[in-house]
mmCIF file of C-alpha atoms and ligand atoms in Angstrom:
data_model
loop_
_atom_site.group_PDB
_atom_site.id
_atom_site.type_symbol
_atom_site.label_atom_id
_atom_site.label_comp_id
_atom_site.label_asym_id
_atom_site.label_seq_id
_atom_site.Cartn_x
_atom_site.Cartn_y
_atom_site.Cartn_z
ATOM 1 C CA MET A 29 4.203 33.576 28.602
ATOM 2 C CA ILE A 30 7.053 34.510 26.451
ATOM 3 C CA GLY A 31 9.280 32.390 28.467
ATOM 4 C CA ARG A 32 7.156 29.294 27.893
ATOM 5 C CA TRP A 33 7.134 29.741 24.055
ATOM 6 C CA LEU A 34 10.788 30.485 24.229
ATOM 7 C CA GLY A 35 11.522 27.274 26.588
ATOM 8 C CA ALA A 36 9.416 25.174 24.006
ATOM 9 C CA ALA A 37 11.471 26.428 21.214
ATOM 10 C CA PHE A 38 14.727 25.839 22.836
ATOM 11 C CA VAL A 39 13.713 22.112 24.018
ATOM 12 C CA VAL A 40 12.666 21.379 20.497
ATOM 13 C CA CYS A 41 15.905 22.934 19.206
ATOM 14 C CA PHE A 42 17.891 20.975 21.754
ATOM 15 C CA VAL A 43 16.338 17.536 21.104
ATOM 16 C CA THR A 44 16.607 17.922 17.295
ATOM 17 C CA GLY A 45 19.994 19.245 17.572
ATOM 18 C CA LEU A 46 21.434 16.397 19.634
ATOM 19 C CA PHE A 47 19.766 14.101 17.222
ATOM 20 C CA SER A 48 21.699 15.565 14.152
ATOM 21 C CA HIS A 49 24.950 15.867 16.014
ATOM 22 C CA THR A 50 24.599 12.112 16.707
ATOM 23 C CA LEU A 51 23.934 10.962 13.370
ATOM 24 C CA GLN A 52 26.695 13.058 12.067
ATOM 25 C CA ASP A 53 29.275 12.100 14.681
ATOM 26 C CA PRO A 54 28.073 8.846 16.650
ATOM 27 C CA PRO A 55 29.939 7.829 19.653
ATOM 28 C CA GLY A 56 31.200 4.186 19.230
ATOM 29 C CA TRP A 57 28.341 2.453 21.290
ATOM 30 C CA LEU A 58 25.688 3.965 19.218
ATOM 31 C CA ARG A 59 27.357 3.456 15.838
ATOM 32 C CA ASP A 60 25.663 0.244 15.028
ATOM 33 C CA HIS A 61 21.989 1.538 16.143
ATOM 34 C CA LEU A 62 21.679 4.596 13.816
ATOM 35 C CA PRO A 63 18.054 4.290 12.517
ATOM 36 C CA SER A 64 18.056 4.294 8.623
ATOM 37 C CA ARG A 65 14.307 4.869 8.852
ATOM 38 C CA PRO A 66 11.908 6.532 8.501
ATOM 39 C CA VAL A 67 13.250 7.549 5.181
ATOM 40 C CA ASN A 68 12.250 11.346 5.969
ATOM 41 C CA GLY A 69 13.274 11.274 9.485
ATOM 42 C CA TYR A 70 16.142 13.582 9.504
ATOM 43 C CA ARG A 71 14.261 15.863 6.941
ATOM 44 C CA VAL A 72 11.746 16.492 9.660
ATOM 45 C CA THR A 73 13.823 16.732 12.701
ATOM 46 C CA GLN A 74 16.389 19.113 11.084
ATOM 47 C CA GLY A 75 13.511 21.167 9.414
ATOM 48 C CA LEU A 76 12.074 21.405 13.019
ATOM 49 C CA HIS A 77 15.659 22.429 14.189
ATOM 50 C CA VAL A 78 16.002 25.445 11.988
ATOM 51 C CA ILE A 79 12.306 26.463 12.184
ATOM 52 C CA SER A 80 12.402 26.478 16.031
ATOM 53 C CA GLY A 81 15.798 28.236 16.022
ATOM 54 C CA ILE A 82 14.402 30.980 13.895
ATOM 55 C CA ALA A 83 11.367 31.182 15.944
ATOM 56 C CA ALA A 84 13.687 31.662 19.036
ATOM 57 C CA ILE A 85 15.078 34.754 17.876
ATOM 58 C CA PRO A 86 12.070 37.032 18.045
ATOM 59 C CA LEU A 87 11.103 35.082 21.334
ATOM 60 C CA LEU A 88 14.566 35.597 22.793
ATOM 61 C CA GLY A 89 14.390 39.536 21.792
ATOM 62 C CA ALA A 90 10.953 39.720 23.455
ATOM 63 C CA LYS A 91 11.918 37.893 26.647
ATOM 64 C CA LEU A 92 15.147 40.065 26.936
ATOM 65 C CA TRP A 93 12.893 43.221 26.180
ATOM 66 C CA THR A 94 10.519 42.257 29.055
ATOM 67 C CA VAL A 95 13.388 41.903 31.822
ATOM 68 C CA TYR A 96 16.198 44.118 30.576
ATOM 69 C CA PRO A 97 15.953 46.678 33.258
ATOM 70 C CA ARG A 98 16.722 43.885 35.630
ATOM 71 C CA LEU A 99 19.779 42.660 33.898
ATOM 72 C CA PHE A 100 21.356 45.978 35.087
ATOM 73 C CA ALA A 101 19.983 46.222 38.771
ATOM 74 C CA TRP A 102 22.261 47.744 41.164
ATOM 75 C CA PRO A 103 24.060 46.596 43.608
ATOM 76 C CA PRO A 104 24.217 43.291 41.275
ATOM 77 C CA ALA A 105 23.809 40.966 44.292
ATOM 78 C CA LYS A 106 22.815 41.124 47.557
ATOM 79 C CA SER A 107 24.069 37.595 48.757
ATOM 80 C CA VAL A 108 26.445 34.753 47.426
ATOM 81 C CA LEU A 109 23.558 32.715 46.314
ATOM 82 C CA GLN A 110 22.130 35.496 44.259
ATOM 83 C CA ALA A 111 25.586 36.232 42.876
ATOM 84 C CA LEU A 112 25.597 32.945 41.608
ATOM 85 C CA GLU A 113 22.099 32.991 40.106
ATOM 86 C CA ARG A 114 22.939 36.227 38.214
ATOM 87 C CA LEU A 115 26.251 34.669 37.104
ATOM 88 C CA GLY A 116 23.931 32.051 35.556
ATOM 89 C CA ILE A 117 21.848 34.392 33.961
ATOM 90 C CA VAL A 118 24.851 35.982 32.083
ATOM 91 C CA LEU A 119 25.825 32.387 30.787
ATOM 92 C CA LEU A 120 22.286 31.857 29.733
ATOM 93 C CA VAL A 121 21.888 35.020 27.943
ATOM 94 C CA GLY A 122 25.318 35.173 26.505
ATOM 95 C CA SER A 123 25.083 31.568 25.103
ATOM 96 C CA ALA A 124 21.514 31.716 23.961
ATOM 97 C CA LEU A 125 22.343 34.924 21.952
ATOM 98 C CA LEU A 126 25.477 33.387 20.439
ATOM 99 C CA GLU A 127 23.726 30.094 19.656
ATOM 100 C CA VAL A 128 20.876 31.503 17.720
ATOM 101 C CA PHE A 129 23.227 33.856 16.100
ATOM 102 C CA THR A 130 25.959 31.158 15.054
ATOM 103 C CA GLY A 131 22.881 28.905 13.767
ATOM 104 C CA LEU A 132 21.219 31.778 11.826
ATOM 105 C CA LEU A 133 24.661 32.478 10.065
ATOM 106 C CA ASN A 134 25.073 28.751 9.373
ATOM 107 C CA THR A 135 22.028 28.357 7.422
ATOM 108 C CA LEU A 136 23.423 31.488 5.085
ATOM 109 C CA GLN A 137 26.787 29.264 5.045
ATOM 110 C CA TRP A 138 28.492 32.448 6.316
ATOM 111 C CA TYR A 139 31.146 31.734 9.160
ATOM 112 C CA PRO A 140 32.716 35.381 10.068
ATOM 113 C CA TRP A 141 34.564 33.913 13.116
ATOM 114 C CA PRO A 142 37.896 31.952 13.702
ATOM 115 C CA PHE A 143 36.377 28.861 15.638
ATOM 116 C CA PRO A 144 34.825 25.692 14.367
ATOM 117 C CA PHE A 145 30.891 26.243 14.003
ATOM 118 C CA ARG A 146 29.818 22.506 14.847
ATOM 119 C CA GLN A 147 31.751 22.214 17.955
ATOM 120 C CA THR A 148 31.059 25.747 19.151
ATOM 121 C CA HIS A 149 27.233 25.165 18.365
ATOM 122 C CA PHE A 150 27.187 21.926 20.078
ATOM 123 C CA TRP A 151 28.729 23.113 23.350
ATOM 124 C CA LEU A 152 26.924 26.356 23.619
ATOM 125 C CA ALA A 153 23.625 24.402 23.248
ATOM 126 C CA TRP A 154 24.487 22.348 26.600
ATOM 127 C CA ILE A 155 25.607 25.751 28.438
ATOM 128 C CA ALA A 156 22.339 27.370 27.324
ATOM 129 C CA ILE A 157 20.052 24.434 28.284
ATOM 130 C CA GLY A 158 22.065 23.891 31.463
ATOM 131 C CA GLY A 159 21.674 27.701 32.257
ATOM 132 C CA LEU A 160 18.081 27.373 31.375
ATOM 133 C CA LEU A 161 17.333 24.718 33.998
ATOM 134 C CA LEU A 162 19.213 26.389 36.492
ATOM 135 C CA HIS A 163 17.315 29.554 35.701
ATOM 136 C CA ILE A 164 14.073 27.856 35.969
ATOM 137 C CA GLY A 165 15.063 26.009 39.159
ATOM 138 C CA ALA A 166 16.161 29.276 40.797
ATOM 139 C CA LYS A 167 12.897 31.090 39.821
ATOM 140 C CA TRP A 168 10.595 28.161 40.545
ATOM 141 C CA PRO A 169 9.037 29.751 43.638
ATOM 142 C CA GLU A 170 8.068 33.048 41.793
ATOM 143 C CA ILE A 171 6.971 31.122 38.654
ATOM 144 C CA GLY A 172 4.638 28.955 41.266
ATOM 145 C CA ALA A 173 3.533 32.322 42.913
ATOM 146 C CA ASN A 174 2.644 33.826 39.554
ATOM 147 C CA TRP A 175 0.620 31.007 38.602
ATOM 148 C CA ARG A 176 -1.461 30.840 41.677
ATOM 149 C CA ARG A 177 -1.855 34.740 41.266
ATOM 150 C CA VAL A 178 -2.883 34.449 37.770
ATOM 151 C CA ARG A 179 -5.288 31.560 38.835
ATOM 152 C CA ALA A 180 -6.773 33.338 41.768
ATOM 153 C CA GLU A 181 -7.438 36.427 39.767
ATOM 154 C CA ALA A 182 -9.155 34.533 37.095
ATOM 155 C CA GLY A 183 -11.275 32.867 39.710
ATOM 156 C CA ALA A 184 -12.300 36.358 41.230
ATOM 157 C CA ALA A 185 -12.879 37.681 37.806
ATOM 158 C CA ALA A 186 -15.243 35.041 36.905
ATOM 159 C CA GLY A 187 -17.158 35.495 40.282
ATOM 160 C CA SER A 188 -17.669 39.248 39.865
ATOM 161 C CA GLY A 189 -18.375 39.118 36.120
ATOM 162 C CA ALA A 190 -15.589 41.338 35.318
ATOM 163 C CA GLY A 191 -12.779 40.305 33.016
ATOM 164 C CA PRO A 192 -9.406 39.425 34.443
ATOM 165 C CA ALA A 193 -7.024 42.219 35.199
ATOM 166 C CA VAL A 194 -5.117 42.967 32.234
ATOM 167 C CA VAL A 195 -1.826 44.992 32.387
ATOM 168 C CA PRO A 196 -2.154 47.642 29.796
ATOM 169 C CA GLY A 197 -0.450 46.854 26.445
ATOM 170 C CA ARG A 198 0.065 43.298 27.408
ATOM 171 C CA ARG A 199 -2.075 41.854 24.636
ATOM 172 C CA ALA A 200 -0.553 44.196 22.194
ATOM 173 C CA PHE A 201 2.813 43.126 23.022
ATOM 174 C CA LEU A 202 1.991 39.316 23.148
ATOM 175 C CA GLY A 203 0.240 39.608 19.828
ATOM 176 C CA GLY A 204 3.163 41.509 18.039
ATOM 177 C CA VAL A 205 5.543 38.642 19.415
ATOM 178 C CA ALA A 206 3.161 36.195 17.997
ATOM 179 C CA LEU A 207 3.003 37.903 14.622
ATOM 180 C CA SER A 208 6.686 38.079 14.424
ATOM 181 C CA VAL A 209 7.223 34.464 15.136
ATOM 182 C CA LEU A 210 4.571 33.567 12.613
ATOM 183 C CA THR A 211 6.018 35.783 9.944
ATOM 184 C CA VAL A 212 9.725 34.547 10.228
ATOM 185 C CA THR A 213 8.365 31.190 10.313
ATOM 186 C CA LEU A 214 6.304 31.411 7.389
ATOM 187 C CA VAL A 215 8.867 33.102 5.039
ATOM 188 C CA THR A 216 11.535 30.749 5.881
ATOM 189 C CA ALA A 217 10.000 27.290 6.440
ATOM 190 C CA GLY A 218 9.259 26.824 2.851
ATOM 191 C CA GLN A 219 13.048 25.821 2.365
ATOM 192 C CA THR A 220 11.852 22.339 3.797
ATOM 193 C CA VAL A 221 7.954 22.151 3.970
ATOM 194 C CA PRO A 222 6.713 21.937 0.419
ATOM 195 C CA TRP A 223 3.203 23.578 0.973
ATOM 196 C CA LEU A 224 5.004 26.771 2.255
ATOM 197 C CA ARG A 225 7.106 26.810 -0.688
ATOM 198 C CA ARG A 226 5.658 29.839 -2.316
ATOM 199 C CA LEU A 227 6.186 31.822 0.915
ATOM 200 C CA ASP A 228 9.882 31.151 1.149
ATOM 201 C CA LEU A 229 10.824 34.685 0.662
ATOM 202 C CA LEU A 230 13.674 34.970 3.283
ATOM 203 C CA ALA A 231 15.234 31.487 3.487
ATOM 204 C CA PRO A 232 18.848 31.132 1.717
ATOM 205 C CA ARG A 233 17.487 28.450 -0.490
ATOM 206 C CA ARG A 234 14.404 27.492 -2.575
ATOM 207 C CA PRO A 235 14.575 23.646 -2.563
ATOM 208 C CA ASP A 236 13.546 23.564 -6.277
ATOM 209 C CA ILE A 237 16.177 25.802 -7.697
ATOM 210 C CA GLY A 238 19.523 24.548 -8.856
ATOM 211 C CA PRO A 239 20.746 22.242 -11.716
ATOM 212 C CA GLN A 240 18.225 19.516 -12.083
ATOM 213 C CA GLY A 241 15.675 21.073 -9.777
ATOM 214 C CA LEU A 242 17.850 20.686 -6.753
ATOM 215 C CA PRO A 243 20.043 23.067 -4.754
ATOM 216 C CA VAL A 244 23.658 22.767 -4.363
ATOM 217 C CA ASN A 245 25.876 23.678 -1.418
ATOM 218 C CA ARG A 246 29.379 22.630 -2.719
ATOM 219 C CA THR A 247 29.722 23.107 -6.633
ATOM 220 C CA ALA A 248 31.688 21.128 -8.758
ATOM 221 C CA GLN A 249 33.879 24.072 -9.528
ATOM 222 C CA ALA A 250 34.620 24.477 -5.848
ATOM 223 C CA ALA A 251 35.467 20.971 -5.224
ATOM 224 C CA GLY A 252 37.539 20.850 -8.641
ATOM 225 C CA THR A 253 35.621 18.010 -10.146
ATOM 226 C CA GLU A 254 33.780 19.789 -12.918
ATOM 227 C CA ARG A 255 35.867 18.183 -15.410
ATOM 228 C CA VAL A 256 35.840 14.634 -14.262
ATOM 229 C CA SER A 257 35.765 12.335 -17.225
ATOM 230 C CA GLY A 258 33.249 9.257 -17.249
ATOM 231 C CA ALA A 259 35.743 7.497 -19.354
ATOM 232 C CA ASP A 260 38.541 7.793 -17.039
ATOM 233 C CA TRP A 261 36.811 7.543 -13.919
ATOM 234 C CA ARG A 262 36.927 4.160 -11.796
ATOM 235 C CA LEU A 263 35.407 3.002 -8.761
ATOM 236 C CA VAL A 264 37.743 1.204 -6.251
ATOM 237 C CA VAL A 265 36.045 -1.102 -3.893
ATOM 238 C CA ALA A 266 38.455 -2.047 -1.131
ATOM 239 C CA GLY A 267 37.797 -5.027 1.099
ATOM 240 C CA PRO A 268 38.750 -8.618 1.679
ATOM 241 C CA ARG A 269 38.310 -9.155 -2.214
ATOM 242 C CA PRO A 270 39.064 -5.834 -3.614
ATOM 243 C CA TYR A 271 38.155 -4.857 -7.161
ATOM 244 C CA THR A 272 37.714 -1.963 -9.577
ATOM 245 C CA LEU A 273 34.874 -0.968 -11.876
ATOM 246 C CA THR A 274 34.559 1.507 -14.939
ATOM 247 C CA LEU A 275 31.642 3.673 -15.121
ATOM 248 C CA ALA A 276 29.971 1.287 -18.036
ATOM 249 C CA GLU A 277 30.603 -1.702 -15.679
ATOM 250 C CA LEU A 278 28.903 0.039 -12.668
ATOM 251 C CA ALA A 279 26.065 0.928 -15.014
ATOM 252 C CA ALA A 280 25.555 -2.606 -16.190
ATOM 253 C CA LEU A 281 25.051 -3.853 -12.631
ATOM 254 C CA PRO A 282 21.453 -4.313 -11.279
ATOM 255 C CA GLN A 283 19.997 -0.783 -10.948
ATOM 256 C CA HIS A 284 17.603 0.271 -8.262
ATOM 257 C CA THR A 285 15.496 3.548 -7.852
ATOM 258 C CA ALA A 286 14.391 5.195 -4.655
ATOM 259 C CA ARG A 287 12.808 8.361 -3.768
ATOM 260 C CA LEU A 288 14.967 10.241 -0.917
ATOM 261 C CA PRO A 289 15.634 13.729 0.227
ATOM 262 C CA ILE A 290 18.804 15.637 0.650
ATOM 263 C CA SER A 291 18.273 17.001 3.928
ATOM 264 C CA CYS A 292 21.080 19.693 4.594
ATOM 265 C CA VAL A 293 21.872 20.439 8.026
ATOM 266 C CA GLU A 294 21.391 24.190 7.170
ATOM 267 C CA GLY A 295 17.514 23.482 7.066
ATOM 268 C CA TRP A 296 16.648 23.036 3.446
ATOM 269 C CA SER A 297 15.598 19.889 2.037
ATOM 270 C CA ALA A 298 14.392 18.347 -1.166
ATOM 271 C CA SER A 299 13.252 14.974 -2.507
ATOM 272 C CA ALA A 300 14.270 13.315 -5.678
ATOM 273 C CA GLN A 301 14.307 9.921 -7.535
ATOM 274 C CA TRP A 302 17.742 8.356 -7.612
ATOM 275 C CA THR A 303 18.809 5.555 -9.249
ATOM 276 C CA GLY A 304 22.069 3.484 -9.129
ATOM 277 C CA VAL A 305 23.622 0.462 -7.438
ATOM 278 C CA ARG A 306 22.960 -0.658 -3.918
ATOM 279 C CA VAL A 307 25.879 -0.057 -1.510
ATOM 280 C CA ARG A 308 25.282 -3.536 0.126
ATOM 281 C CA ASP A 309 25.703 -5.224 -3.362
ATOM 282 C CA LEU A 310 28.950 -3.619 -3.982
ATOM 283 C CA LEU A 311 30.408 -4.214 -0.787
ATOM 284 C CA ALA A 312 29.178 -7.866 -0.708
ATOM 285 C CA ARG A 313 30.882 -8.460 -4.020
ATOM 286 C CA ALA A 314 34.308 -7.234 -2.138
ATOM 287 C CA GLY A 315 33.594 -9.941 0.479
ATOM 288 C CA ALA A 316 32.241 -7.721 3.217
ATOM 289 C CA ASP A 317 29.518 -9.218 5.380
ATOM 290 C CA GLY A 318 26.243 -7.557 6.837
ATOM 291 C CA SER A 319 28.227 -5.794 9.789
ATOM 292 C CA ALA A 320 30.361 -4.089 7.524
ATOM 293 C CA ARG A 321 30.872 -0.109 7.972
ATOM 294 C CA VAL A 322 32.485 1.714 5.099
ATOM 295 C CA ARG A 323 34.628 4.818 4.356
ATOM 296 C CA VAL A 324 33.603 6.783 1.263
ATOM 297 C CA VAL A 325 36.210 8.632 -0.484
ATOM 298 C CA SER A 326 35.450 11.336 -2.721
ATOM 299 C CA LEU A 327 37.487 13.111 -5.529
ATOM 300 C CA ASP A 328 36.691 16.406 -3.844
ATOM 301 C CA GLN A 329 39.798 16.733 -1.813
ATOM 302 C CA GLY A 330 39.623 20.213 -0.471
ATOM 303 C CA GLY A 331 36.519 20.289 1.847
ATOM 304 C CA ALA A 332 35.556 19.032 5.074
ATOM 305 C CA TYR A 333 33.235 16.159 3.511
ATOM 306 C CA GLY A 334 35.485 14.789 0.904
ATOM 307 C CA VAL A 335 35.897 11.621 3.152
ATOM 308 C CA THR A 336 32.912 10.404 5.256
ATOM 309 C CA GLU A 337 32.064 7.209 7.036
ATOM 310 C CA MET A 338 28.887 5.267 6.602
ATOM 311 C CA GLU A 339 27.538 3.140 9.621
ATOM 312 C CA ALA A 340 26.306 -0.525 8.852
ATOM 313 C CA SER A 341 22.657 0.196 9.112
ATOM 314 C CA TYR A 342 22.763 2.514 6.128
ATOM 315 C CA VAL A 343 24.996 0.158 4.534
ATOM 316 C CA ARG A 344 22.473 -2.572 4.947
ATOM 317 C CA ASP A 345 19.618 -0.670 3.890
ATOM 318 C CA PRO A 346 18.466 -1.612 0.428
ATOM 319 C CA LEU A 347 17.445 1.981 -0.193
ATOM 320 C CA THR A 348 20.961 3.173 0.192
ATOM 321 C CA LEU A 349 22.611 3.800 -3.267
ATOM 322 C CA LEU A 350 25.746 4.815 -5.228
ATOM 323 C CA ALA A 351 23.552 6.867 -7.335
ATOM 324 C CA LEU A 352 24.326 7.498 -11.153
ATOM 325 C CA ARG A 353 21.176 9.360 -11.956
ATOM 326 C CA VAL A 354 18.652 11.718 -10.667
ATOM 327 C CA ASN A 355 15.192 12.114 -11.788
ATOM 328 C CA GLY A 356 16.102 9.989 -14.598
ATOM 329 C CA GLU A 357 18.857 12.146 -15.965
ATOM 330 C CA VAL A 358 22.805 11.409 -15.452
ATOM 331 C CA LEU A 359 23.644 13.279 -12.517
ATOM 332 C CA ALA A 360 25.090 16.953 -13.142
ATOM 333 C CA ALA A 361 28.651 17.635 -12.103
ATOM 334 C CA ASP A 362 27.229 19.773 -9.184
ATOM 335 C CA HIS A 363 25.251 16.815 -8.071
ATOM 336 C CA GLY A 364 28.392 14.406 -8.003
ATOM 337 C CA TYR A 365 28.900 13.131 -11.502
ATOM 338 C CA PRO A 366 29.559 10.326 -12.041
ATOM 339 C CA ALA A 367 28.601 8.884 -8.798
ATOM 340 C CA ARG A 368 27.407 9.859 -5.517
ATOM 341 C CA ILE A 369 25.873 8.323 -2.261
ATOM 342 C CA ILE A 370 22.425 8.564 -1.370
ATOM 343 C CA ALA A 371 21.065 6.964 1.931
ATOM 344 C CA PRO A 372 17.667 7.293 3.915
ATOM 345 C CA ASN A 373 17.445 9.416 7.097
ATOM 346 C CA ARG A 374 20.795 10.989 6.928
ATOM 347 C CA PRO A 375 22.375 14.595 7.121
ATOM 348 C CA GLY A 376 22.964 16.038 3.665
ATOM 349 C CA VAL A 377 26.683 16.506 4.770
ATOM 350 C CA LEU A 378 27.128 12.731 4.470
ATOM 351 C CA GLN A 379 25.578 12.254 1.179
ATOM 352 C CA THR A 380 29.075 12.442 -0.652
ATOM 353 C CA LYS A 381 29.262 13.321 -4.037
ATOM 354 C CA TRP A 382 31.999 12.575 -6.652
ATOM 355 C CA VAL A 383 32.674 9.271 -5.164
ATOM 356 C CA SER A 384 35.862 7.440 -6.193
ATOM 357 C CA ARG A 385 36.335 4.627 -3.660
ATOM 358 C CA LEU A 386 34.534 2.699 -1.089
ATOM 359 C CA GLU A 387 36.671 1.097 1.577
ATOM 360 C CA VAL A 388 35.353 -1.491 4.078
ATOM 361 C CA ILE A 389 36.276 -0.730 7.518
ATOM 362 C CA ALA A 390 37.201 -3.769 9.493
HETATM 363 N N1 MTE B 428 32.302 15.353 -1.677
HETATM 364 C C1 MTE B 428 31.539 16.142 -1.189
HETATM 365 N N2 MTE B 428 30.096 15.633 -1.156
HETATM 366 C C2 MTE B 428 28.993 16.470 -0.346
HETATM 367 C C3 MTE B 428 29.440 17.633 0.110
HETATM 368 C C4 MTE B 428 30.728 18.238 -0.016
HETATM 369 O O1 MTE B 428 31.175 19.528 0.413
HETATM 370 N N3 MTE B 428 31.947 17.238 -0.654
HETATM 371 N N4 MTE B 428 28.480 18.600 0.469
HETATM 372 C C5 MTE B 428 27.296 17.725 1.214
HETATM 373 C C6 MTE B 428 26.216 18.659 1.621
HETATM 374 S S1 MTE B 428 26.516 19.635 2.736
HETATM 375 C C7 MTE B 428 24.801 18.403 0.946
HETATM 376 S S2 MTE B 428 23.722 19.280 1.840
HETATM 377 C C8 MTE B 428 24.705 17.911 -0.161
HETATM 378 C C9 MTE B 428 24.271 18.407 -1.055
HETATM 379 O O2 MTE B 428 23.882 17.597 -2.376
HETATM 380 P P1 MTE B 428 23.291 18.265 -3.677
HETATM 381 O O3 MTE B 428 24.493 19.637 -4.095
HETATM 382 O O4 MTE B 428 23.287 17.326 -4.720
HETATM 383 O O5 MTE B 428 22.101 19.007 -3.454
HETATM 384 O O6 MTE B 428 25.919 17.195 -0.598
HETATM 385 C C10 MTE B 428 26.731 16.698 0.278
HETATM 386 N N5 MTE B 428 28.018 16.088 -0.493
HETATM 387 MO MO1 MO B 429 24.466 20.264 3.724
#
């Protein structure tokens, strides 16, 4: 039973994680097919990713608790085949523990290790899922026998009028696990699910706390952009017909408003009303055609997300803006003053703040 719950959590986590990884780092052949709709797609998938990952922690603990004496069985293996199977379990348990541990610490933006988080988390996921498939394959005969036994017992019990045989403590244990999963979910899911917001006690973010009612991951101070002057700032659009705009000129172009979420890979998300110039209008003016991709360069030079690339489907989307305002106000320094990218169905890390340059990629 625990195995089935845990398996479900792992599968949801794996599929949503692959989606997130693909949006952030698309392989060449997928680049032109990334979906810019539904607007809240990434908000939902990444919310599910972090919710199922957190739920997997008590489930993994419970699963290990039910089997741990067998992890240390002696002699370790009676045959080569069994030795291989047990080696697979070492990989599965090790990668699964490391995976939920690194994922949880990433939601806290805490990286107390020397390796890169994203690549490690990605490859561990493949090892864990591969190990899980091998494990289910190796145990398939036992799983089948167990199901047949349970069904036969239930049938016999129905015939005799007695209840099914219950291992003492089983119900209490399962109830305890279910309660743990429910609790950790309810006190963290509010970082993305609006109607659970009031219960959001343990998540590192409340999506409504921050300047202009939105959280901030990288502050202007950390990025060294807190004193950018709107009078001196210029937007350079590089393409077949490059040009430069002042902030006043940018603000004088046709403005559009869209309600779009920031959906951080760490699991929090928040929607806001953004106003600014369509990226496709800015690029068309530079002579780009409808298949253009764009490199977005920020004044934030120290961090990992100072330069990002935007695929053609987002560039074309009329909701993709170089935003100057949020909820009617000029962007706060922490939200990317004077201009930031906001696009639908996209990871927060790519919603580049403090933009200074857009370059059409040939
Ligand atoms: N230049 C720059 N833009 C950035 C980042 C960054 O580190 N540098 N962080 C991104 C991340 S991880 C997120 S989730 C969003 C958050 O936007 P907000 O701070 O306005 O809520 O900004 C993105 N834009
Ligand atoms: Mo983020």
